[in-house]
Amino acid sequence: MFALIDCNNFYVSCERVFNPSLNGKPVVVLSNNDGCAISRSDEAKKLGVPMGAPVFKYKSIINQHNVVVLSSNYPLYADMSHRVMTTISKFIPDIEIYSIDEAFLKFEGYENYDLFSYASKMRNTILKWTGIPTSVGIAPTKSLAKISNKIARKFPSQTKHVYILDTDYKRSKALNYFPLNDIWGIGRRLSKRLQNIGCKNASDFVNLPEQWVKSNLSIVELKIQQELKGISNLDLDSLKIKKSIATTRSFEKPVSNLSKLKERVSTFSLSCAEKLRRQNSLCNIMIVFIRSNYFRKDLKQHSCSRVVTLPYPTNSSFVLNNYALKAVENMFQDKIYYKKAGVIVTSLVPNNSYQLGIFENEDYRHKSLMKTMDYINSKYGEKIKLANQDLKRKWKMKQEFLSPCYTTRMDDIIKIK
DNA sequence: TCTGGGGTCCTGTGCCGC
DNA sequence: TCTGGCGGCACAGGACCC
């Protein structure tokens, strides 16, 4: 059996742990630049603030009902997530951390356990130790565990936040209940396509001939279909090695000036280099993109990307920065208001075993220089920069409603008098 | 005025070499 | 020497997830 454990309204719940006055009130947490609502309390959901809604469109609801609006505080959420995951692994060793607020678990050798009471004990412990409420769905496959988790969340008074989908009767009842786009892996586009051929709910999808699914959709949908039938196709993915690393941002204000754009992209490339070094990887390929604001139909649009195949695998800030800047110069067009840019590194290889080039290899001094740079920056804050970065950095992400970093910054720790 | 970021995977297209 | 078919590859773009 598999279980999916999911933190309820995770970002809002993290905020509530340290600020209990938010309990019972409608609360939303916003995305970067305070753009969209990406986490909502039950009260805010009831008021009709949708997931991912641009917050300026819902100002009247927010003002009318005194909805508390917060900027996202990632250091806090990352630390709380770590606490929750550590607590879970004390109960079950087979764990796949699927996202910041979700984990899949595998119950192997738990045949003699009462899974309901074991899962309830786990969620009570998490609540007690971290303050974060969770829901647990248990089923024979990962896809069904997802559905089971939805049931646990949707009917809290009946399920007490733990639901076990363990019989054919429960399975077919659940599949008849949930619409297509509630199935893990079936999004907006695909559910529309399936609706057009007469599928109304998950059950209709499961009853489609396998051959048809394979030839008209893809192998991914076929796997989902089998999982929903109760045939396990997806196992725990415990060792997750990243295949790409990205740093991308929307700008608070549009950028139409090449040197300013270069400065931003430079910072993104350095951030990617740092992330690479942190996980002891080198990259072979770097993708740089710049894009105007596609919501502004009245302005001239430009969206462009460059794939840079590097001469040798690297995680050197200097090398990545140089190529990123060349790519921007190459793509930049005058009189365009750029709204977003990013750097993605991919084709990653481990730091300690990679193919050396015949003609060109990295300057051997970079390695120790980077090590020193990372050490100084981690000890004293971002003290060392490259000269082409804006040394008096004026731009800053919009975060008007940021809560303190209660658990990760000494100055922000709550004082008890 | 104001619309996120970080991932994975798949598909279509164009090019190249056999 | 030319041509068509085909597989492999790179790349752009899209769908999906949280």
Coordinates of C-alpha atoms (C1' of nucleotides) in Angstrom, one line a residue:
Chain A
M1 CA 0.0 0.0 0.0
F2 CA 1.0 3.6 -0.7
A3 CA 0.2 6.7 1.2
L4 CA 0.2 10.3 0.3
I5 CA 0.6 12.7 3.1
D6 CA -0.1 16.3 2.3
C7 CA 0.1 19.5 4.5
N8 CA -3.2 21.4 4.6
N9 CA -2.9 24.9 3.1
F10 CA 0.8 24.6 3.8
Y11 CA 2.1 28.2 3.5
V12 CA -0.9 29.6 5.4
S13 CA -0.4 26.9 8.1
C14 CA 3.3 27.8 8.5
E15 CA 2.3 31.4 9.0
R16 CA -0.3 30.4 11.6
V17 CA 2.1 28.4 13.7
F18 CA 4.0 31.5 14.6
N19 CA 1.1 34.0 14.4
P20 CA -2.0 32.3 16.0
S21 CA -4.0 35.5 15.6
L22 CA -4.4 34.3 12.0
N23 CA -6.4 31.3 13.0
G24 CA -10.1 31.4 11.9
K25 CA -9.4 34.4 9.6
P26 CA -9.3 34.3 5.8
V27 CA -5.6 34.3 4.9
V28 CA -3.8 34.2 1.5
V29 CA -0.1 33.9 0.7
L30 CA 1.2 35.5 -2.5
S31 CA 3.7 34.4 -5.1
N32 CA 7.0 36.3 -5.8
N33 CA 6.5 40.0 -6.5
D34 CA 3.2 39.7 -4.6
G35 CA 1.5 38.7 -7.8
C36 CA -0.8 35.7 -7.3
A37 CA -2.5 33.9 -4.4
I38 CA -0.7 30.6 -4.1
S39 CA -1.9 29.4 -0.8
R40 CA -5.3 30.0 0.8
S41 CA -6.8 29.2 4.1
D42 CA -10.2 27.4 4.1
E43 CA -11.9 30.7 5.0
A44 CA -10.3 32.4 1.9
K45 CA -11.3 29.5 -0.3
K46 CA -14.9 29.9 0.8
L47 CA -14.8 33.6 -0.1
G48 CA -14.0 32.5 -3.6
V49 CA -10.3 33.4 -4.0
P50 CA -9.2 30.9 -6.6
M51 CA -5.7 29.2 -6.6
G52 CA -3.2 31.2 -8.6
A53 CA -5.5 34.2 -8.9
P54 CA -3.8 37.6 -9.6
V55 CA -4.4 39.4 -6.4
F56 CA -5.2 42.8 -7.9
K57 CA -8.3 41.2 -9.5
Y58 CA -9.7 40.2 -6.1
K59 CA -9.0 43.4 -4.2
S60 CA -12.7 44.1 -3.5
I61 CA -13.2 40.6 -1.8
I62 CA -10.0 41.1 0.1
N63 CA -11.0 44.5 1.4
Q64 CA -14.6 43.7 2.0
H65 CA -13.8 40.6 4.2
N66 CA -10.5 41.7 5.7
V67 CA -8.6 38.9 4.1
V68 CA -5.0 38.9 5.6
V69 CA -2.5 39.0 2.7
L70 CA 1.1 37.8 3.2
S71 CA 4.1 37.7 0.9
S72 CA 5.7 34.3 0.6
N73 CA 8.5 33.5 3.1
Y74 CA 10.4 30.7 1.6
P75 CA 13.1 30.3 4.3
L76 CA 10.3 29.7 6.8
Y77 CA 8.4 27.2 4.6
A78 CA 11.5 25.3 3.7
D79 CA 12.5 24.9 7.3
M80 CA 9.0 23.8 8.4
S81 CA 8.8 21.3 5.5
H82 CA 12.1 19.8 6.7
R83 CA 10.6 19.4 10.2
V84 CA 7.5 17.7 8.9
M85 CA 9.4 15.3 6.6
T86 CA 11.8 14.4 9.5
T87 CA 8.8 13.6 11.7
I88 CA 7.2 11.5 9.0
S89 CA 10.4 9.4 8.5
K90 CA 10.4 8.5 12.1
F91 CA 7.2 6.6 11.4
I92 CA 7.9 5.1 8.0
P93 CA 11.4 4.7 6.4
D94 CA 10.2 4.4 2.8
I95 CA 9.5 8.0 1.9
E96 CA 9.6 10.0 -1.3
I97 CA 9.5 13.7 -0.7
Y98 CA 7.4 14.7 -3.6
S99 CA 7.2 18.5 -3.0
I100 CA 7.6 21.1 -0.3
D101 CA 4.3 19.9 1.3
E102 CA 3.8 16.4 0.2
A103 CA 5.4 13.0 0.6
F104 CA 4.6 9.5 -0.7
L105 CA 5.1 6.6 1.7
K106 CA 5.2 2.9 1.1
F107 CA 3.7 0.5 3.6
E108 CA 5.7 -2.7 3.1
G109 CA 5.5 -5.2 5.9
Y110 CA 2.7 -3.4 7.7
E111 CA 0.2 -6.2 7.0
N112 CA -0.6 -6.6 10.7
Y113 CA -1.0 -2.9 11.4
D114 CA -4.2 -1.0 11.7
L115 CA -3.3 1.5 9.0
F116 CA -6.0 4.0 10.0
S117 CA -4.8 4.3 13.6
Y118 CA -1.1 4.3 12.6
A119 CA -1.7 7.1 10.1
S120 CA -3.8 9.0 12.6
K121 CA -1.0 8.7 15.2
M122 CA 1.5 10.0 12.6
R123 CA -0.6 13.0 11.7
N124 CA -1.3 13.8 15.4
T125 CA 2.4 13.7 16.1
I126 CA 3.2 16.0 13.2
L127 CA 0.6 18.4 14.4
K128 CA 2.0 18.3 18.0
W129 CA 5.7 18.6 17.0
T130 CA 5.5 21.1 14.2
G131 CA 2.0 22.7 14.4
I132 CA 1.2 21.7 10.8
P133 CA -2.1 20.0 10.0
T134 CA -2.0 17.2 7.4
S135 CA -4.2 14.8 5.5
V136 CA -3.4 11.2 4.6
G137 CA -4.7 9.1 1.8
I138 CA -3.9 5.4 1.6
A139 CA -4.4 3.1 -1.5
P140 CA -2.8 0.3 -3.5
T141 CA -1.2 2.7 -6.0
K142 CA 0.3 6.2 -6.0
S143 CA -2.4 7.6 -8.3
L144 CA -5.2 6.2 -6.1
A145 CA -3.4 7.4 -3.0
K146 CA -3.7 10.9 -4.5
I147 CA -7.4 10.5 -4.9
S148 CA -7.7 9.0 -1.5
N149 CA -5.9 12.0 -0.1
K150 CA -8.4 14.3 -1.8
I151 CA -11.2 12.4 -0.1
A152 CA -9.5 12.8 3.3
R153 CA -9.2 16.5 2.8
K154 CA -12.7 17.1 1.3
F155 CA -14.7 15.2 4.0
P156 CA -12.8 16.0 7.2
S157 CA -15.7 15.3 9.5
Q158 CA -16.2 11.8 8.2
T159 CA -12.6 10.9 7.6
K160 CA -10.8 12.7 10.4
H161 CA -8.2 13.5 7.7
V162 CA -7.3 9.9 7.1
Y163 CA -8.9 7.8 4.3
I164 CA -8.1 4.3 3.2
L165 CA -9.2 3.3 -0.3
D166 CA -8.8 -0.4 -0.1
T167 CA -11.8 -2.1 -1.8
D168 CA -13.1 -2.2 -5.4
Y169 CA -16.4 -0.7 -4.2
K170 CA -14.6 2.4 -2.7
R171 CA -12.4 2.7 -5.8
S172 CA -15.3 2.7 -8.3
K173 CA -17.3 5.1 -6.0
A174 CA -14.3 7.5 -5.9
L175 CA -13.7 7.3 -9.7
N176 CA -17.3 8.1 -10.4
Y177 CA -17.2 11.0 -8.0
F178 CA -14.1 12.9 -9.2
P179 CA -14.0 14.9 -12.5
L180 CA -11.2 14.3 -15.0
N181 CA -9.0 17.2 -14.0
D182 CA -8.9 16.0 -10.4
I183 CA -6.8 13.0 -11.6
W184 CA -3.1 13.3 -11.0
G185 CA -1.5 13.9 -14.5
I186 CA -4.6 15.0 -16.3
G187 CA -4.7 18.7 -16.6
R188 CA -6.9 21.3 -18.2
R189 CA -6.0 20.5 -21.8
L190 CA -6.2 16.8 -21.6
S191 CA -9.5 16.8 -19.7
K192 CA -11.0 19.0 -22.4
R193 CA -9.9 16.6 -25.0
L194 CA -11.3 13.6 -23.1
Q195 CA -14.6 15.4 -22.5
N196 CA -14.9 15.9 -26.2
I197 CA -14.9 12.2 -26.7
G198 CA -17.5 11.7 -24.0
C199 CA -15.5 11.1 -20.8
K200 CA -17.2 12.8 -17.9
N201 CA -15.3 11.5 -14.9
A202 CA -12.4 9.4 -13.9
S203 CA -14.4 6.3 -14.2
D204 CA -15.1 7.0 -17.9
F205 CA -11.3 7.5 -18.5
V206 CA -10.5 4.2 -16.8
N207 CA -13.0 2.4 -19.0
L208 CA -11.4 3.6 -22.3
P209 CA -9.6 0.8 -24.2
E210 CA -5.9 0.6 -23.3
Q211 CA -4.9 0.4 -26.9
W212 CA -6.8 3.6 -27.7
V213 CA -5.1 5.4 -24.8
K214 CA -1.7 4.3 -25.8
S215 CA -2.0 5.3 -29.5
N216 CA -4.1 8.5 -29.1
L217 CA -2.6 9.9 -25.8
S218 CA 0.7 8.6 -24.6
I219 CA 2.5 6.1 -22.4
V220 CA 2.1 8.4 -19.5
E221 CA -1.7 8.4 -19.7
L222 CA -1.7 4.6 -20.1
K223 CA 0.3 4.3 -16.8
I224 CA -2.1 6.6 -15.1
Q225 CA -5.0 4.5 -16.3
Q226 CA -3.5 1.3 -15.0
E227 CA -2.7 2.9 -11.7
L228 CA -6.4 4.0 -11.4
K229 CA -7.4 0.4 -12.0
G230 CA -5.3 -0.6 -9.0
I231 CA -2.3 -2.0 -10.9
S232 CA 0.8 -0.4 -9.4
N233 CA 3.0 1.1 -12.1
L234 CA 4.8 3.9 -10.2
D235 CA 7.2 3.1 -7.4
L236 CA 8.7 5.4 -4.8
D237 CA 11.3 7.7 -6.3
S238 CA 13.5 8.0 -3.3
L239 CA 16.8 9.1 -4.9
K240 CA 15.9 12.3 -6.8
I241 CA 18.9 13.6 -8.7
K242 CA 18.1 16.9 -10.3
K243 CA 18.3 16.9 -14.1
S244 CA 18.1 20.7 -14.5
I245 CA 18.5 23.8 -12.3
A246 CA 16.8 27.1 -13.0
T247 CA 16.8 30.6 -11.7
T248 CA 14.1 32.7 -13.4
R249 CA 12.3 35.8 -12.3
S250 CA 9.6 38.3 -13.4
F251 CA 10.7 41.9 -12.9
E252 CA 8.8 44.3 -10.7
K253 CA 9.1 46.9 -13.5
P254 CA 9.7 46.2 -17.2
V255 CA 13.3 46.4 -18.4
S256 CA 14.1 47.9 -21.8
N257 CA 17.7 48.7 -21.3
L258 CA 20.4 46.2 -22.4
S259 CA 22.8 46.8 -19.6
K260 CA 20.1 46.5 -16.9
L261 CA 18.9 43.3 -18.5
K262 CA 22.4 41.9 -18.6
E263 CA 22.9 42.7 -15.0
R264 CA 19.8 40.7 -14.1
V265 CA 20.7 37.7 -16.2
S266 CA 24.2 37.9 -14.8
T267 CA 22.8 37.5 -11.3
F268 CA 20.6 34.5 -12.5
S269 CA 23.6 32.8 -14.0
L270 CA 25.6 33.2 -10.8
S271 CA 22.7 31.8 -8.8
C272 CA 22.6 28.7 -11.1
A273 CA 26.4 28.3 -10.7
E274 CA 26.1 28.4 -6.9
K275 CA 23.2 25.9 -6.9
L276 CA 25.4 23.6 -9.1
R277 CA 28.3 23.8 -6.7
R278 CA 26.0 23.2 -3.7
Q279 CA 25.0 19.8 -5.2
N280 CA 28.4 19.0 -6.6
S281 CA 27.4 19.1 -10.2
L282 CA 28.7 20.6 -13.5
C283 CA 26.5 21.5 -16.4
N284 CA 27.1 21.0 -20.1
I285 CA 24.3 23.1 -21.4
M286 CA 22.8 26.5 -20.4
I287 CA 19.6 28.0 -21.7
V288 CA 19.0 31.7 -21.4
F289 CA 15.7 33.3 -22.1
I290 CA 14.1 36.8 -22.1
R291 CA 10.5 37.6 -22.6
S292 CA 8.2 40.6 -22.7
N293 CA 4.9 40.9 -20.8
Y294 CA 2.4 38.8 -22.8
F295 CA -0.5 40.3 -20.8
R296 CA 0.2 43.6 -22.4
K297 CA -1.3 43.0 -25.9
D298 CA -0.9 46.7 -26.7
L299 CA 2.9 46.5 -26.6
K300 CA 5.3 44.9 -29.1
Q301 CA 6.1 41.3 -27.9
H302 CA 9.4 39.5 -28.0
S303 CA 10.2 36.1 -26.5
C304 CA 13.5 34.4 -27.2
S305 CA 15.8 31.8 -25.9
R306 CA 19.4 30.6 -26.6
V307 CA 20.7 27.1 -26.0
V308 CA 24.4 27.4 -25.2
T309 CA 26.4 24.2 -25.4
L310 CA 29.5 24.8 -23.2
P311 CA 33.0 23.8 -24.3
Y312 CA 33.5 21.7 -21.2
P313 CA 31.3 20.8 -18.1
T314 CA 31.5 23.6 -15.6
N315 CA 30.0 25.2 -12.5
S316 CA 32.3 28.3 -12.6
S317 CA 30.5 31.6 -12.1
F318 CA 32.9 33.3 -14.5
V319 CA 32.3 30.9 -17.4
L320 CA 28.5 30.7 -17.0
N321 CA 28.3 34.4 -16.6
N322 CA 30.3 35.1 -19.7
Y323 CA 28.2 32.9 -21.9
A324 CA 24.9 34.1 -20.4
L325 CA 25.8 37.7 -21.2
K326 CA 26.8 36.9 -24.7
A327 CA 23.4 35.2 -25.2
V328 CA 21.5 38.2 -23.9
E329 CA 23.5 40.6 -26.2
N330 CA 22.6 38.3 -29.1
M331 CA 18.9 38.2 -28.3
F332 CA 18.2 41.7 -27.1
Q333 CA 15.9 43.9 -29.2
D334 CA 15.5 47.6 -28.8
K335 CA 12.2 49.1 -27.7
I336 CA 10.9 46.0 -26.1
Y337 CA 9.8 46.0 -22.5
Y338 CA 11.2 42.8 -21.0
K339 CA 9.2 41.4 -18.1
K340 CA 10.9 38.1 -17.3
A341 CA 14.2 36.4 -17.9
G342 CA 15.9 33.3 -16.7
V343 CA 18.8 30.9 -16.8
I344 CA 18.4 27.1 -16.9
V345 CA 21.4 24.7 -16.7
T346 CA 20.9 21.2 -17.8
S347 CA 22.8 18.1 -18.9
L348 CA 24.2 17.8 -15.4
V349 CA 27.2 15.6 -14.5
P350 CA 28.8 14.9 -11.1
N351 CA 31.7 17.1 -10.1
N352 CA 34.1 14.2 -9.6
S353 CA 33.6 12.2 -12.7
Y354 CA 33.3 13.8 -16.1
Q355 CA 34.7 13.7 -19.6
L356 CA 37.7 16.0 -20.1
G357 CA 37.9 17.9 -23.4
I358 CA 40.8 17.3 -25.8
F359 CA 41.4 21.0 -26.6
E360 CA 39.7 23.1 -24.0
N361 CA 39.3 22.6 -20.3
E362 CA 38.4 24.8 -17.4
D363 CA 41.1 27.0 -15.9
Y364 CA 42.1 24.9 -12.9
R365 CA 42.3 28.0 -10.7
H366 CA 38.5 28.5 -10.9
K367 CA 37.7 25.6 -8.7
S368 CA 39.6 26.9 -5.6
L369 CA 38.5 30.4 -6.3
M370 CA 34.8 29.4 -6.4
K371 CA 35.3 27.4 -3.2
T372 CA 36.8 30.4 -1.4
M373 CA 34.0 32.7 -2.8
D374 CA 31.3 30.4 -1.6
Y375 CA 32.9 30.2 1.8
I376 CA 33.2 33.9 2.2
N377 CA 29.7 34.5 0.9
S378 CA 28.1 31.9 3.2
K379 CA 30.0 33.2 6.3
Y380 CA 29.6 37.0 5.8
G381 CA 26.6 37.3 3.5
E382 CA 26.8 38.2 -0.2
K383 CA 30.1 40.1 0.0
I384 CA 31.8 38.9 -3.2
K385 CA 30.3 39.8 -6.5
L386 CA 31.4 40.1 -10.1
A387 CA 32.1 43.6 -11.4
N388 CA 29.3 43.4 -13.9
Q389 CA 26.7 42.9 -11.3
D390 CA 24.9 46.0 -10.0
L391 CA 27.1 46.6 -6.9
K392 CA 24.6 49.0 -5.5
R393 CA 21.7 46.7 -6.4
K394 CA 18.7 48.9 -6.5
W395 CA 16.1 46.4 -7.7
K396 CA 14.4 44.2 -5.2
M397 CA 11.5 41.7 -5.3
K398 CA 8.2 43.2 -4.2
Q399 CA 7.5 41.7 -0.8
E400 CA 5.3 44.1 1.0
F401 CA 3.7 41.7 3.5
L402 CA 6.6 39.5 4.6
S403 CA 6.5 37.8 7.9
P404 CA 9.7 37.2 10.0
C405 CA 11.9 34.2 9.4
Y406 CA 11.0 32.8 12.8
T407 CA 13.1 29.7 12.6
T408 CA 16.1 30.6 10.4
R409 CA 17.2 34.1 11.5
M410 CA 18.5 34.8 15.0
D411 CA 17.0 38.3 15.0
D412 CA 13.5 37.0 14.1
I413 CA 13.2 34.4 16.9
I414 CA 10.1 35.0 19.0
K415 CA 11.0 36.4 22.4
I416 CA 9.0 35.3 25.4
K417 CA 8.8 37.8 28.2
Chain B
dT1 C1' -0.4 50.2 -12.6
dC2 C1' -0.4 45.2 -10.7
dT3 C1' -0.7 38.1 -13.6
dG4 C1' 5.1 33.1 -9.6
dG5 C1' 9.0 29.8 -9.8
dG6 C1' 11.1 25.3 -10.3
dG7 C1' 10.8 21.1 -12.0
dT8 C1' 9.9 16.7 -15.4
dC9 C1' 8.5 14.7 -19.5
dC10 C1' 6.6 14.4 -24.3
dT11 C1' 6.0 15.9 -29.1
dG12 C1' 6.7 18.1 -33.5
dT13 C1' 10.1 19.8 -36.6
dG14 C1' 14.2 20.3 -39.0
dC15 C1' 18.7 18.8 -40.0
dC16 C1' 22.3 15.4 -40.8
dG17 C1' 24.4 11.1 -42.1
dC18 C1' 23.9 6.4 -43.4
Chain C
dT1 C1' 26.3 11.0 -58.3
dC2 C1' 21.6 11.7 -57.0
dT3 C1' 17.4 10.6 -54.3
dG4 C1' 14.3 8.8 -50.8
dG5 C1' 13.7 6.7 -46.4
dC6 C1' 14.9 6.4 -41.9
dG7 C1' 17.0 6.9 -37.3
dG8 C1' 19.3 10.0 -34.2
dC9 C1' 19.8 14.3 -32.3
dA10 C1' 19.0 19.1 -31.0
dC11 C1' 15.8 22.3 -30.1
dA12 C1' 11.4 24.9 -29.2
dG13 C1' 7.3 24.6 -27.2
dG14 C1' 3.8 22.8 -24.5
dA15 C1' 1.5 20.0 -20.9
dC16 C1' 1.7 18.7 -16.5
dC17 C1' 2.9 18.8 -11.4
dC18 C1' 3.6 21.3 -6.8

